[in-house]
Amino acid sequence: IRLDLDDADAPTASKHAADLGLVAGDLLAALGHRLVARSAAPASRLIAVQRLVADMLVDTGLGEALDILYDNAPLDHLTERQILDAYLLKTSRYSVSGPLMLGALLAGSPPAVVRALARFGDRLGLAYQLQNDLDALALDPTQGGDHPDLDRGKRTWVLWKAHRLLDPVGRDALRDALLDPVGPARRIRLWRLIHASGAIEAGRQRLQTWRDQAINAIDDAPLAPTQRHAYLALIGLLPGASSLPAEVAEKATA
């Protein structure tokens, strides 16, 4: 919408486009509800599905709110649980575990399967969000490019972990860097402190833990081998995962 206007960067153009964007989001949410309501599933299943969709939308809104509220929070005051709760609500529930549960409910799956998919999807969603954060930090700011997380000082798990791993001098340097004016020098300073802290490797280890937990959730679910393989194959779709690991493939077909 903005690009079609004569002055795409004018304040009025930006507001006009942003306002219509919000309305478009509301319309898409309503259309999602309408699609579910018009499906051919039995009425008893539709009630459970509509409740789940409503819960997904509420969780997403809460997660986005937490994301905004934490943006300026002192790192000393944030806990890992707070950051991961925001990740679960804003990413896991609407992008992974919610859709998996939705399909299971529509198919009439037993509660044990739905619960297993919830655990599986939550872990994959956390892994996806963390991998996204790590990917953003893989770009060296000395080479240019966009670095919105660094520019915003976004309270990601990686930034939180860096603050925990740095010594007192490093923590002071990190706090000072977050107070610097946004620009290349600030980006480079933050990027170097995060990498020096060991938070990147800690993030990779946490990714492995969540992947293992996701595998265990599916291993324990009452699924047929072909179903188990299909769900485990989703792990190979995560950023940084090129294919289904051999040990996972072996479990999936056991």
CSV table of C-alpha atoms in Angstrom, one decimal:
chain,number,residue,atom,x,y,z
A,1,ILE,CA,0.0,0.0,0.0
A,2,ARG,CA,2.8,2.4,0.9
A,3,LEU,CA,4.8,1.6,-2.3
A,4,ASP,CA,1.8,2.6,-4.4
A,5,LEU,CA,1.6,6.1,-2.9
A,6,ASP,CA,3.6,9.0,-4.3
A,7,ASP,CA,5.5,9.5,-1.0
A,8,ALA,CA,5.8,6.1,0.6
A,9,ASP,CA,7.7,7.4,3.6
A,10,ALA,CA,5.4,10.2,4.5
A,11,PRO,CA,3.9,9.9,8.0
A,12,THR,CA,0.4,9.8,6.6
A,13,ALA,CA,1.3,7.0,4.2
A,14,SER,CA,2.9,5.0,7.0
A,15,LYS,CA,-0.1,5.4,9.3
A,16,HIS,CA,-2.5,4.6,6.5
A,17,ALA,CA,-0.7,1.4,5.7
A,18,ALA,CA,-0.2,0.4,9.3
A,19,ASP,CA,-3.9,0.9,10.1
A,20,LEU,CA,-5.0,-1.2,7.2
A,21,GLY,CA,-2.4,-3.8,8.1
A,22,LEU,CA,-4.0,-4.2,11.6
A,23,VAL,CA,-7.4,-4.5,10.0
A,24,ALA,CA,-6.1,-7.1,7.6
A,25,GLY,CA,-4.8,-9.1,10.6
A,26,ASP,CA,-8.2,-8.9,12.3
A,27,LEU,CA,-9.9,-10.1,9.1
A,28,LEU,CA,-7.5,-13.0,8.7
A,29,ALA,CA,-8.2,-14.1,12.3
A,30,ALA,CA,-12.0,-13.9,11.6
A,31,LEU,CA,-11.6,-15.9,8.3
A,32,GLY,CA,-9.7,-18.6,10.2
A,33,HIS,CA,-12.6,-18.9,12.6
A,34,ARG,CA,-15.0,-19.0,9.7
A,35,LEU,CA,-13.1,-21.8,7.9
A,36,VAL,CA,-13.2,-23.9,11.0
A,37,ALA,CA,-16.9,-23.3,11.6
A,38,ARG,CA,-17.7,-24.3,8.0
A,39,SER,CA,-15.7,-27.6,8.1
A,40,ALA,CA,-17.5,-30.9,7.9
A,41,ALA,CA,-16.2,-32.2,11.2
A,42,PRO,CA,-18.7,-33.4,13.8
A,43,ALA,CA,-20.2,-30.7,16.0
A,44,SER,CA,-18.6,-32.1,19.1
A,45,ARG,CA,-15.1,-31.9,17.5
A,46,LEU,CA,-15.8,-28.3,16.2
A,47,ILE,CA,-16.5,-27.1,19.8
A,48,ALA,CA,-13.1,-28.4,20.9
A,49,VAL,CA,-11.4,-27.0,17.8
A,50,GLN,CA,-13.0,-23.5,18.2
A,51,ARG,CA,-11.8,-23.4,21.8
A,52,LEU,CA,-8.3,-24.3,20.7
A,53,VAL,CA,-8.2,-21.6,18.0
A,54,ALA,CA,-9.4,-19.0,20.5
A,55,ASP,CA,-6.8,-20.1,23.0
A,56,MET,CA,-4.1,-19.9,20.3
A,57,LEU,CA,-5.1,-16.3,19.4
A,58,VAL,CA,-5.1,-15.3,23.1
A,59,ASP,CA,-1.7,-16.9,23.7
A,60,THR,CA,-0.3,-15.1,20.6
A,61,GLY,CA,-1.5,-11.8,21.8
A,62,LEU,CA,-0.1,-12.4,25.3
A,63,GLY,CA,3.2,-13.5,23.9
A,64,GLU,CA,3.5,-10.4,21.7
A,65,ALA,CA,2.6,-8.2,24.7
A,66,LEU,CA,5.3,-9.9,26.8
A,67,ASP,CA,7.8,-9.4,24.0
A,68,ILE,CA,7.1,-5.7,23.9
A,69,LEU,CA,7.1,-5.3,27.7
A,70,TYR,CA,10.4,-7.1,28.1
A,71,ASP,CA,12.1,-5.0,25.4
A,72,ASN,CA,13.3,-2.3,27.8
A,73,ALA,CA,13.5,-4.5,30.9
A,74,PRO,CA,16.9,-4.6,32.7
A,75,LEU,CA,18.6,-7.9,32.1
A,76,ASP,CA,19.2,-8.3,35.8
A,77,HIS,CA,15.4,-8.4,36.3
A,78,LEU,CA,14.6,-10.9,33.6
A,79,THR,CA,14.5,-14.6,34.3
A,80,GLU,CA,14.9,-17.4,31.8
A,81,ARG,CA,11.4,-18.6,32.5
A,82,GLN,CA,10.0,-15.2,31.5
A,83,ILE,CA,11.8,-15.2,28.1
A,84,LEU,CA,10.8,-18.8,27.4
A,85,ASP,CA,7.2,-18.2,28.3
A,86,ALA,CA,7.1,-15.4,25.8
A,87,TYR,CA,8.6,-17.7,23.2
A,88,LEU,CA,6.1,-20.4,23.9
A,89,LEU,CA,3.1,-18.0,23.7
A,90,LYS,CA,4.2,-16.0,20.7
A,91,THR,CA,5.8,-18.7,18.5
A,92,SER,CA,5.3,-22.3,19.7
A,93,ARG,CA,1.5,-22.2,20.2
A,94,TYR,CA,0.4,-20.6,17.0
A,95,SER,CA,3.1,-21.9,14.6
A,96,VAL,CA,3.7,-25.5,15.8
A,97,SER,CA,1.9,-27.1,18.7
A,98,GLY,CA,-1.4,-25.3,18.1
A,99,PRO,CA,-1.7,-26.4,14.4
A,100,LEU,CA,-0.6,-30.0,15.3
A,101,MET,CA,-3.2,-30.2,18.0
A,102,LEU,CA,-5.8,-28.7,15.7
A,103,GLY,CA,-5.3,-31.4,13.1
A,104,ALA,CA,-5.4,-34.1,15.7
A,105,LEU,CA,-8.6,-32.8,17.2
A,106,LEU,CA,-10.3,-32.6,13.7
A,107,ALA,CA,-9.2,-36.2,13.0
A,108,GLY,CA,-10.7,-37.4,16.3
A,109,SER,CA,-7.3,-38.5,17.8
A,110,PRO,CA,-7.3,-39.7,21.4
A,111,PRO,CA,-6.3,-37.3,24.2
A,112,ALA,CA,-2.9,-39.0,24.7
A,113,VAL,CA,-2.0,-38.1,21.1
A,114,VAL,CA,-3.1,-34.5,21.5
A,115,ARG,CA,-1.1,-34.1,24.7
A,116,ALA,CA,2.0,-35.7,23.1
A,117,LEU,CA,1.7,-33.3,20.1
A,118,ALA,CA,1.4,-30.3,22.4
A,119,ARG,CA,4.7,-31.3,24.1
A,120,PHE,CA,6.3,-32.1,20.8
A,121,GLY,CA,5.2,-28.8,19.2
A,122,ASP,CA,6.1,-26.6,22.1
A,123,ARG,CA,9.7,-27.9,22.0
A,124,LEU,CA,10.0,-27.5,18.3
A,125,GLY,CA,8.6,-24.0,18.6
A,126,LEU,CA,11.1,-23.0,21.2
A,127,ALA,CA,13.9,-24.5,19.0
A,128,TYR,CA,12.6,-22.6,16.0
A,129,GLN,CA,12.6,-19.3,17.8
A,130,LEU,CA,16.0,-19.8,19.3
A,131,GLN,CA,17.5,-20.9,16.0
A,132,ASN,CA,16.0,-17.7,14.5
A,133,ASP,CA,17.8,-15.7,17.1
A,134,LEU,CA,21.1,-17.5,16.5
A,135,ASP,CA,20.7,-17.0,12.7
A,136,ALA,CA,20.4,-13.3,13.2
A,137,LEU,CA,23.6,-13.3,15.2
A,138,ALA,CA,25.5,-15.3,12.6
A,139,LEU,CA,25.6,-12.2,10.4
A,140,ASP,CA,28.8,-10.2,11.1
A,141,PRO,CA,27.7,-6.5,11.6
A,142,THR,CA,31.1,-5.3,10.4
A,143,GLN,CA,30.0,-6.5,6.9
A,144,GLY,CA,26.9,-4.4,7.0
A,145,GLY,CA,23.3,-5.7,6.6
A,146,ASP,CA,20.3,-5.4,8.8
A,147,HIS,CA,20.5,-6.3,12.5
A,148,PRO,CA,17.1,-5.4,14.0
A,149,ASP,CA,17.5,-7.5,17.2
A,150,LEU,CA,20.8,-5.8,18.0
A,151,ASP,CA,19.4,-2.3,17.1
A,152,ARG,CA,16.4,-2.9,19.4
A,153,GLY,CA,18.4,-4.5,22.1
A,154,LYS,CA,15.8,-7.2,21.9
A,155,ARG,CA,15.7,-9.4,25.0
A,156,THR,CA,16.3,-12.7,23.3
A,157,TRP,CA,17.4,-15.8,25.2
A,158,VAL,CA,20.8,-15.4,23.7
A,159,LEU,CA,21.2,-11.9,25.0
A,160,TRP,CA,19.9,-13.0,28.4
A,161,LYS,CA,22.4,-15.9,28.4
A,162,ALA,CA,25.3,-13.7,27.4
A,163,HIS,CA,24.5,-11.4,30.4
A,164,ARG,CA,24.5,-14.4,32.7
A,165,LEU,CA,27.8,-15.9,31.3
A,166,LEU,CA,29.8,-12.7,31.2
A,167,ASP,CA,31.9,-11.6,34.2
A,168,PRO,CA,31.0,-8.4,36.1
A,169,VAL,CA,33.2,-6.3,33.8
A,170,GLY,CA,31.6,-7.9,30.7
A,171,ARG,CA,28.1,-7.3,32.2
A,172,ASP,CA,28.8,-3.7,32.7
A,173,ALA,CA,30.1,-3.4,29.1
A,174,LEU,CA,26.9,-5.1,27.9
A,175,ARG,CA,24.7,-2.7,29.8
A,176,ASP,CA,26.7,0.3,28.6
A,177,ALA,CA,26.5,-1.0,25.0
A,178,LEU,CA,22.7,-1.3,25.2
A,179,LEU,CA,22.6,2.4,26.3
A,180,ASP,CA,24.7,3.6,23.3
A,181,PRO,CA,23.0,5.3,20.3
A,182,VAL,CA,21.8,2.9,17.7
A,183,GLY,CA,24.3,2.5,14.9
A,184,PRO,CA,27.1,0.4,13.5
A,185,ALA,CA,29.4,0.9,16.5
A,186,ARG,CA,26.8,-0.3,18.9
A,187,ARG,CA,25.9,-3.3,16.8
A,188,ILE,CA,29.5,-4.4,16.6
A,189,ARG,CA,30.1,-3.9,20.3
A,190,LEU,CA,27.0,-6.0,21.3
A,191,TRP,CA,27.7,-8.7,18.7
A,192,ARG,CA,31.3,-9.1,20.0
A,193,LEU,CA,30.2,-9.3,23.6
A,194,ILE,CA,27.5,-11.9,22.9
A,195,HIS,CA,30.0,-14.1,20.9
A,196,ALA,CA,32.7,-13.7,23.6
A,197,SER,CA,30.3,-14.8,26.3
A,198,GLY,CA,29.8,-18.3,25.1
A,199,ALA,CA,26.0,-17.7,24.7
A,200,ILE,CA,26.1,-18.9,21.1
A,201,GLU,CA,27.4,-22.4,22.0
A,202,ALA,CA,25.0,-22.5,25.0
A,203,GLY,CA,22.2,-21.8,22.6
A,204,ARG,CA,23.2,-24.7,20.3
A,205,GLN,CA,23.3,-27.0,23.3
A,206,ARG,CA,19.8,-25.9,24.4
A,207,LEU,CA,18.6,-26.5,20.8
A,208,GLN,CA,19.8,-30.1,21.1
A,209,THR,CA,18.0,-30.5,24.4
A,210,TRP,CA,14.7,-29.4,23.0
A,211,ARG,CA,15.1,-31.6,20.0
A,212,ASP,CA,15.7,-34.6,22.2
A,213,GLN,CA,12.7,-33.7,24.3
A,214,ALA,CA,10.6,-33.4,21.1
A,215,ILE,CA,11.7,-36.9,20.0
A,216,ASN,CA,10.9,-38.3,23.4
A,217,ALA,CA,7.4,-36.8,23.3
A,218,ILE,CA,6.7,-38.6,20.0
A,219,ASP,CA,8.4,-41.8,21.2
A,220,ASP,CA,6.0,-42.0,24.1
A,221,ALA,CA,2.9,-41.3,22.0
A,222,PRO,CA,0.5,-44.0,21.0
A,223,LEU,CA,1.1,-43.6,17.2
A,224,ALA,CA,1.6,-46.0,14.3
A,225,PRO,CA,5.2,-46.2,12.9
A,226,THR,CA,4.2,-44.2,9.8
A,227,GLN,CA,2.6,-41.5,11.9
A,228,ARG,CA,5.6,-41.3,14.2
A,229,HIS,CA,8.0,-41.0,11.3
A,230,ALA,CA,5.9,-38.2,9.8
A,231,TYR,CA,6.0,-36.2,13.0
A,232,LEU,CA,9.7,-36.8,13.6
A,233,ALA,CA,10.5,-35.7,10.1
A,234,LEU,CA,9.3,-32.2,11.0
A,235,ILE,CA,12.5,-31.9,13.0
A,236,GLY,CA,14.4,-31.9,9.8
A,237,LEU,CA,12.5,-28.8,8.6
A,238,LEU,CA,13.9,-26.7,11.4
A,239,PRO,CA,16.5,-24.1,10.4
A,240,GLY,CA,19.9,-25.6,10.8
A,241,ALA,CA,18.6,-29.2,10.4
A,242,SER,CA,19.4,-30.4,6.9
A,243,SER,CA,17.7,-33.8,7.1
A,244,LEU,CA,16.2,-36.3,9.5
A,245,PRO,CA,18.9,-37.6,11.8
A,246,ALA,CA,19.8,-41.3,11.4
A,247,GLU,CA,18.9,-42.2,15.0
A,248,VAL,CA,15.6,-40.4,14.6
A,249,ALA,CA,14.8,-42.3,11.4
A,250,GLU,CA,15.6,-45.6,13.1
A,251,LYS,CA,13.3,-44.8,15.9
A,252,ALA,CA,10.5,-43.6,13.6
A,253,THR,CA,10.5,-47.0,11.7
A,254,ALA,CA,11.0,-49.2,14.8
